GROMACS .gro file of C-alpha atoms in nm:
model
  267
    1UNK     CA    1  -0.801  -2.489  -2.477
    2UNK     CA    2  -0.935  -2.686  -2.181
    3UNK     CA    3  -1.068  -2.970  -2.395
    4UNK     CA    4  -0.720  -3.048  -2.533
    5UNK     CA    5  -0.600  -3.175  -2.196
    6UNK     CA    6  -0.652  -3.530  -2.073
    7UNK     CA    7  -0.787  -3.429  -1.733
    8UNK     CA    8  -0.880  -3.119  -1.530
    9UNK     CA    9  -0.575  -3.171  -1.309
   10UNK     CA   10  -0.348  -3.169  -1.614
   11UNK     CA   11  -0.515  -2.850  -1.738
   12UNK     CA   12  -0.467  -2.673  -1.404
   13UNK     CA   13  -0.114  -2.806  -1.356
   14UNK     CA   14  -0.013  -2.685  -1.702
   15UNK     CA   15  -0.143  -2.333  -1.645
   16UNK     CA   16   0.025  -2.312  -1.303
   17UNK     CA   17   0.367  -2.411  -1.439
   18UNK     CA   18   0.620  -2.138  -1.508
   19UNK     CA   19   0.856  -2.121  -1.802
   20UNK     CA   20   1.183  -2.198  -1.625
   21UNK     CA   21   1.545  -2.150  -1.720
   22UNK     CA   22   1.823  -2.332  -1.536
   23UNK     CA   23   2.181  -2.215  -1.500
   24UNK     CA   24   2.476  -2.400  -1.358
   25UNK     CA   25   2.371  -2.694  -1.142
   26UNK     CA   26   2.014  -2.570  -1.115
   27UNK     CA   27   1.847  -2.594  -0.777
   28UNK     CA   28   1.701  -2.301  -0.586
   29UNK     CA   29   1.965  -2.044  -0.684
   30UNK     CA   30   2.010  -2.169  -1.040
   31UNK     CA   31   1.647  -2.179  -1.155
   32UNK     CA   32   1.464  -1.870  -1.279
   33UNK     CA   33   1.100  -1.827  -1.375
   34UNK     CA   34   1.164  -1.660  -1.709
   35UNK     CA   35   0.801  -1.567  -1.776
   36UNK     CA   36   0.766  -1.384  -1.443
   37UNK     CA   37   1.090  -1.193  -1.501
   38UNK     CA   38   0.997  -1.092  -1.856
   39UNK     CA   39   0.642  -0.990  -1.766
   40UNK     CA   40   0.765  -0.788  -1.465
   41UNK     CA   41   1.011  -0.596  -1.682
   42UNK     CA   42   0.755  -0.535  -1.958
   43UNK     CA   43   0.491  -0.411  -1.713
   44UNK     CA   44   0.747  -0.193  -1.537
   45UNK     CA   45   0.850  -0.033  -1.866
   46UNK     CA   46   0.485   0.024  -1.962
   47UNK     CA   47   0.416   0.185  -1.625
   48UNK     CA   48   0.718   0.414  -1.651
   49UNK     CA   49   0.629   0.496  -2.010
   50UNK     CA   50   0.274   0.592  -1.916
   51UNK     CA   51   0.388   0.836  -1.647
   52UNK     CA   52   0.664   0.971  -1.872
   53UNK     CA   53   0.404   1.035  -2.140
   54UNK     CA   54   0.183   1.213  -1.887
   55UNK     CA   55   0.479   1.428  -1.777
   56UNK     CA   56   0.551   1.523  -2.139
   57UNK     CA   57   0.191   1.632  -2.194
   58UNK     CA   58   0.143   1.814  -1.864
   59UNK     CA   59  -0.015   2.155  -1.891
   60UNK     CA   60  -0.099   2.429  -1.642
   61UNK     CA   61  -0.431   2.484  -1.815
   62UNK     CA   62  -0.729   2.252  -1.828
   63UNK     CA   63  -0.585   1.900  -1.813
   64UNK     CA   64  -0.688   1.625  -2.050
   65UNK     CA   65  -0.848   1.306  -1.929
   66UNK     CA   66  -0.520   1.115  -1.909
   67UNK     CA   67  -0.340   1.394  -1.722
   68UNK     CA   68  -0.640   1.434  -1.493
   69UNK     CA   69  -0.639   1.062  -1.415
   70UNK     CA   70  -0.264   1.061  -1.341
   71UNK     CA   71  -0.301   1.366  -1.115
   72UNK     CA   72  -0.581   1.195  -0.924
   73UNK     CA   73  -0.363   0.887  -0.870
   74UNK     CA   74  -0.065   1.098  -0.761
   75UNK     CA   75  -0.273   1.301  -0.516
   76UNK     CA   76  -0.439   0.990  -0.377
   77UNK     CA   77  -0.106   0.815  -0.315
   78UNK     CA   78   0.052   1.128  -0.166
   79UNK     CA   79  -0.240   1.182   0.073
   80UNK     CA   80  -0.232   0.815   0.175
   81UNK     CA   81   0.139   0.832   0.253
   82UNK     CA   82   0.088   1.162   0.437
   83UNK     CA   83  -0.162   0.992   0.668
   84UNK     CA   84   0.091   0.728   0.777
   85UNK     CA   85   0.409   0.936   0.761
   86UNK     CA   86   0.382   1.312   0.819
   87UNK     CA   87   0.756   1.369   0.771
   88UNK     CA   88   0.962   1.413   0.456
   89UNK     CA   89   0.786   1.213   0.184
   90UNK     CA   90   1.037   1.285  -0.096
   91UNK     CA   91   1.138   0.917  -0.103
   92UNK     CA   92   0.840   0.735   0.043
   93UNK     CA   93   0.570   0.889  -0.179
   94UNK     CA   94   0.742   0.800  -0.511
   95UNK     CA   95   0.818   0.454  -0.372
   96UNK     CA   96   0.453   0.405  -0.277
   97UNK     CA   97   0.343   0.520  -0.623
   98UNK     CA   98   0.586   0.278  -0.788
   99UNK     CA   99   0.466  -0.012  -0.572
  100UNK     CA  100   0.099   0.061  -0.634
  101UNK     CA  101   0.130   0.098  -1.012
  102UNK     CA  102   0.357  -0.205  -1.056
  103UNK     CA  103   0.149  -0.438  -0.837
  104UNK     CA  104  -0.173  -0.314  -0.999
  105UNK     CA  105  -0.040  -0.381  -1.349
  106UNK     CA  106   0.085  -0.725  -1.247
  107UNK     CA  107  -0.256  -0.808  -1.101
  108UNK     CA  108  -0.435  -0.667  -1.405
  109UNK     CA  109  -0.287  -0.941  -1.622
  110UNK     CA  110  -0.517  -1.183  -1.442
  111UNK     CA  111  -0.808  -1.047  -1.647
  112UNK     CA  112  -0.656  -1.180  -1.970
  113UNK     CA  113  -0.815  -1.523  -2.039
  114UNK     CA  114  -0.550  -1.783  -1.964
  115UNK     CA  115  -0.661  -2.007  -2.252
  116UNK     CA  116  -0.602  -1.722  -2.495
  117UNK     CA  117  -0.254  -1.671  -2.353
  118UNK     CA  118  -0.177  -2.044  -2.369
  119UNK     CA  119  -0.302  -2.074  -2.728
  120UNK     CA  120  -0.094  -1.778  -2.843
  121UNK     CA  121   0.222  -1.893  -2.665
  122UNK     CA  122   0.186  -2.246  -2.801
  123UNK     CA  123   0.152  -2.101  -3.151
  124UNK     CA  124   0.495  -1.938  -3.117
  125UNK     CA  125   0.653  -2.248  -2.964
  126UNK     CA  126   0.643  -2.167  -2.591
  127UNK     CA  127   0.517  -2.459  -2.382
  128UNK     CA  128   0.439  -2.275  -2.057
  129UNK     CA  129   0.371  -1.911  -1.980
  130UNK     CA  130   0.223  -1.750  -1.670
  131UNK     CA  131   0.126  -1.393  -1.755
  132UNK     CA  132   0.048  -1.284  -1.396
  133UNK     CA  133   0.375  -1.221  -1.206
  134UNK     CA  134   0.194  -1.168  -0.874
  135UNK     CA  135   0.081  -1.535  -0.879
  136UNK     CA  136   0.450  -1.631  -0.857
  137UNK     CA  137   0.566  -1.654  -0.496
  138UNK     CA  138   0.919  -1.563  -0.604
  139UNK     CA  139   0.799  -1.227  -0.736
  140UNK     CA  140   0.586  -1.134  -0.435
  141UNK     CA  141   0.861  -1.232  -0.193
  142UNK     CA  142   1.120  -1.044  -0.399
  143UNK     CA  143   0.911  -0.728  -0.360
  144UNK     CA  144   0.832  -0.786   0.007
  145UNK     CA  145   1.195  -0.856   0.100
  146UNK     CA  146   1.301  -0.544  -0.088
  147UNK     CA  147   1.064  -0.355   0.142
  148UNK     CA  148   1.221  -0.544   0.433
  149UNK     CA  149   1.569  -0.423   0.334
  150UNK     CA  150   1.434  -0.067   0.322
  151UNK     CA  151   1.290  -0.114   0.671
  152UNK     CA  152   1.633  -0.217   0.801
  153UNK     CA  153   1.804   0.066   0.612
  154UNK     CA  154   1.575   0.337   0.750
  155UNK     CA  155   1.591   0.186   1.099
  156UNK     CA  156   1.968   0.230   1.095
  157UNK     CA  157   1.938   0.574   0.934
  158UNK     CA  158   1.687   0.706   1.187
  159UNK     CA  159   1.828   0.548   1.502
  160UNK     CA  160   2.187   0.466   1.420
  161UNK     CA  161   2.338   0.119   1.454
  162UNK     CA  162   2.361   0.148   1.831
  163UNK     CA  163   2.008   0.278   1.871
  164UNK     CA  164   1.861   0.008   1.649
  165UNK     CA  165   2.043  -0.273   1.832
  166UNK     CA  166   1.952  -0.119   2.168
  167UNK     CA  167   1.587  -0.114   2.066
  168UNK     CA  168   1.601  -0.479   1.962
  169UNK     CA  169   1.704  -0.577   2.314
  170UNK     CA  170   1.499  -0.331   2.523
  171UNK     CA  171   1.162  -0.291   2.347
  172UNK     CA  172   0.885  -0.352   2.430
  173UNK     CA  173   0.934  -0.491   2.783
  174UNK     CA  174   1.214  -0.269   2.910
  175UNK     CA  175   1.592  -0.267   2.956
  176UNK     CA  176   1.621  -0.522   3.237
  177UNK     CA  177   1.892  -0.773   3.130
  178UNK     CA  178   1.653  -1.060   3.210
  179UNK     CA  179   1.422  -0.928   2.937
  180UNK     CA  180   1.682  -0.892   2.665
  181UNK     CA  181   1.625  -1.239   2.517
  182UNK     CA  182   1.240  -1.213   2.514
  183UNK     CA  183   1.265  -0.864   2.362
  184UNK     CA  184   1.506  -0.981   2.094
  185UNK     CA  185   1.291  -1.285   2.010
  186UNK     CA  186   0.974  -1.079   1.975
  187UNK     CA  187   1.144  -0.812   1.764
  188UNK     CA  188   1.301  -1.068   1.531
  189UNK     CA  189   0.966  -1.243   1.485
  190UNK     CA  190   0.800  -0.906   1.417
  191UNK     CA  191   1.063  -0.810   1.159
  192UNK     CA  192   1.044  -1.141   0.975
  193UNK     CA  193   0.662  -1.148   0.986
  194UNK     CA  194   0.638  -0.821   0.794
  195UNK     CA  195   0.786  -0.934   0.459
  196UNK     CA  196   0.644  -1.286   0.492
  197UNK     CA  197   0.287  -1.166   0.548
  198UNK     CA  198   0.327  -0.896   0.282
  199UNK     CA  199   0.439  -1.141   0.015
  200UNK     CA  200   0.204  -1.423   0.112
  201UNK     CA  201  -0.105  -1.201   0.122
  202UNK     CA  202  -0.057  -1.076  -0.234
  203UNK     CA  203   0.039  -1.419  -0.367
  204UNK     CA  204  -0.247  -1.600  -0.194
  205UNK     CA  205  -0.520  -1.367  -0.313
  206UNK     CA  206  -0.402  -1.351  -0.673
  207UNK     CA  207  -0.328  -1.725  -0.689
  208UNK     CA  208  -0.678  -1.804  -0.562
  209UNK     CA  209  -0.831  -1.567  -0.817
  210UNK     CA  210  -0.642  -1.736  -1.098
  211UNK     CA  211  -0.763  -2.078  -0.982
  212UNK     CA  212  -1.124  -1.958  -0.992
  213UNK     CA  213  -1.078  -1.846  -1.354
  214UNK     CA  214  -0.938  -2.191  -1.437
  215UNK     CA  215  -1.228  -2.371  -1.273
  216UNK     CA  216  -1.478  -2.155  -1.458
  217UNK     CA  217  -1.298  -2.233  -1.781
  218UNK     CA  218  -1.310  -2.607  -1.707
  219UNK     CA  219  -1.677  -2.605  -1.608
  220UNK     CA  220  -1.775  -2.412  -1.919
  221UNK     CA  221  -1.594  -2.614  -2.181
  222UNK     CA  222  -1.815  -2.840  -2.395
  223UNK     CA  223  -1.653  -2.982  -2.705
  224UNK     CA  224  -1.385  -2.712  -2.706
  225UNK     CA  225  -1.636  -2.424  -2.711
  226UNK     CA  226  -1.717  -2.190  -2.423
  227UNK     CA  227  -2.081  -2.209  -2.315
  228UNK     CA  228  -2.292  -1.899  -2.253
  229UNK     CA  229  -2.304  -1.984  -1.882
  230UNK     CA  230  -1.927  -1.999  -1.859
  231UNK     CA  231  -1.891  -1.665  -2.034
  232UNK     CA  232  -2.141  -1.501  -1.796
  233UNK     CA  233  -1.976  -1.654  -1.487
  234UNK     CA  234  -1.628  -1.561  -1.604
  235UNK     CA  235  -1.742  -1.207  -1.681
  236UNK     CA  236  -1.905  -1.175  -1.340
  237UNK     CA  237  -1.596  -1.301  -1.161
  238UNK     CA  238  -1.377  -1.067  -1.370
  239UNK     CA  239  -1.588  -0.767  -1.265
  240UNK     CA  240  -1.558  -0.868  -0.899
  241UNK     CA  241  -1.190  -0.949  -0.944
  242UNK     CA  242  -1.122  -0.591  -1.053
  243UNK     CA  243  -1.193  -0.487  -0.694
  244UNK     CA  244  -0.949  -0.750  -0.566
  245UNK     CA  245  -0.682  -0.635  -0.812
  246UNK     CA  246  -0.705  -0.274  -0.695
  247UNK     CA  247  -0.744  -0.365  -0.328
  248UNK     CA  248  -0.439  -0.592  -0.321
  249UNK     CA  249  -0.223  -0.327  -0.488
  250UNK     CA  250  -0.349  -0.070  -0.237
  251UNK     CA  251  -0.290  -0.298   0.063
  252UNK     CA  252   0.063  -0.385  -0.049
  253UNK     CA  253   0.140  -0.016  -0.098
  254UNK     CA  254  -0.011   0.096   0.234
  255UNK     CA  255   0.154  -0.176   0.441
  256UNK     CA  256   0.491  -0.107   0.278
  257UNK     CA  257   0.453   0.263   0.363
  258UNK     CA  258   0.343   0.186   0.720
  259UNK     CA  259   0.633  -0.053   0.782
  260UNK     CA  260   0.889   0.197   0.651
  261UNK     CA  261   0.726   0.476   0.852
  262UNK     CA  262   0.744   0.258   1.165
  263UNK     CA  263   1.118   0.221   1.107
  264UNK     CA  264   1.155   0.593   1.180
  265UNK     CA  265   0.984   0.564   1.520
  266UNK     CA  266   1.182   0.549   1.843
  267UNK     CA  267   1.075   0.327   2.131
   0.00000   0.00000   0.00000
């Protein structure tokens, strides 16, 4: 609990520290945030299991509440993708659904009180554990750069290697040789900005939300017991944070779909 730490900075620092595992010589490539990896896999399996369960129970008659909810989500995602990409959605729509559900479930973990998580993990001998993968910059960038690789893949698929390279040097200012370098510079900046902004936006919003929960926990702790004011404030922020959780999952999904759809366009 918050009162067991020597200072507020120690409390915040502890809750923002990942459970790390180091291989080889360590460093950037040899250090893994084990808690983020485990939570991502668990949430992914739960998401797949939920939709598998819905598929097993599907009926052509009057759907149950769970089937009805899943159908609403599927239709919403499909219509959203249709608005940004009117072509063949056999790949993009399932991808958008996967992104939305996974990011939503990652964000949803932010509603679990961090002190409860810390107390439970300490009880089983784990010193640090971050239960919200989307507050880990490695996770958000891993997802955003996966989208980036798909952008490159579909750019080559739609335009061919020659067409893609030609576009890098001739758009948007034209094919004059004097404009090749400015065109290339702008296109490279645009390509890199997409995954960077995608990953940073999700990380920044969820990281800030987690910090607010920590501050509310610190302000409300008196003698190791949560005050009524802290409970009310935390509850109010949690209700508001639900909107942020859904909105950030939606934005990540929409921007990913838009970027991949843009890769099919010819300039």
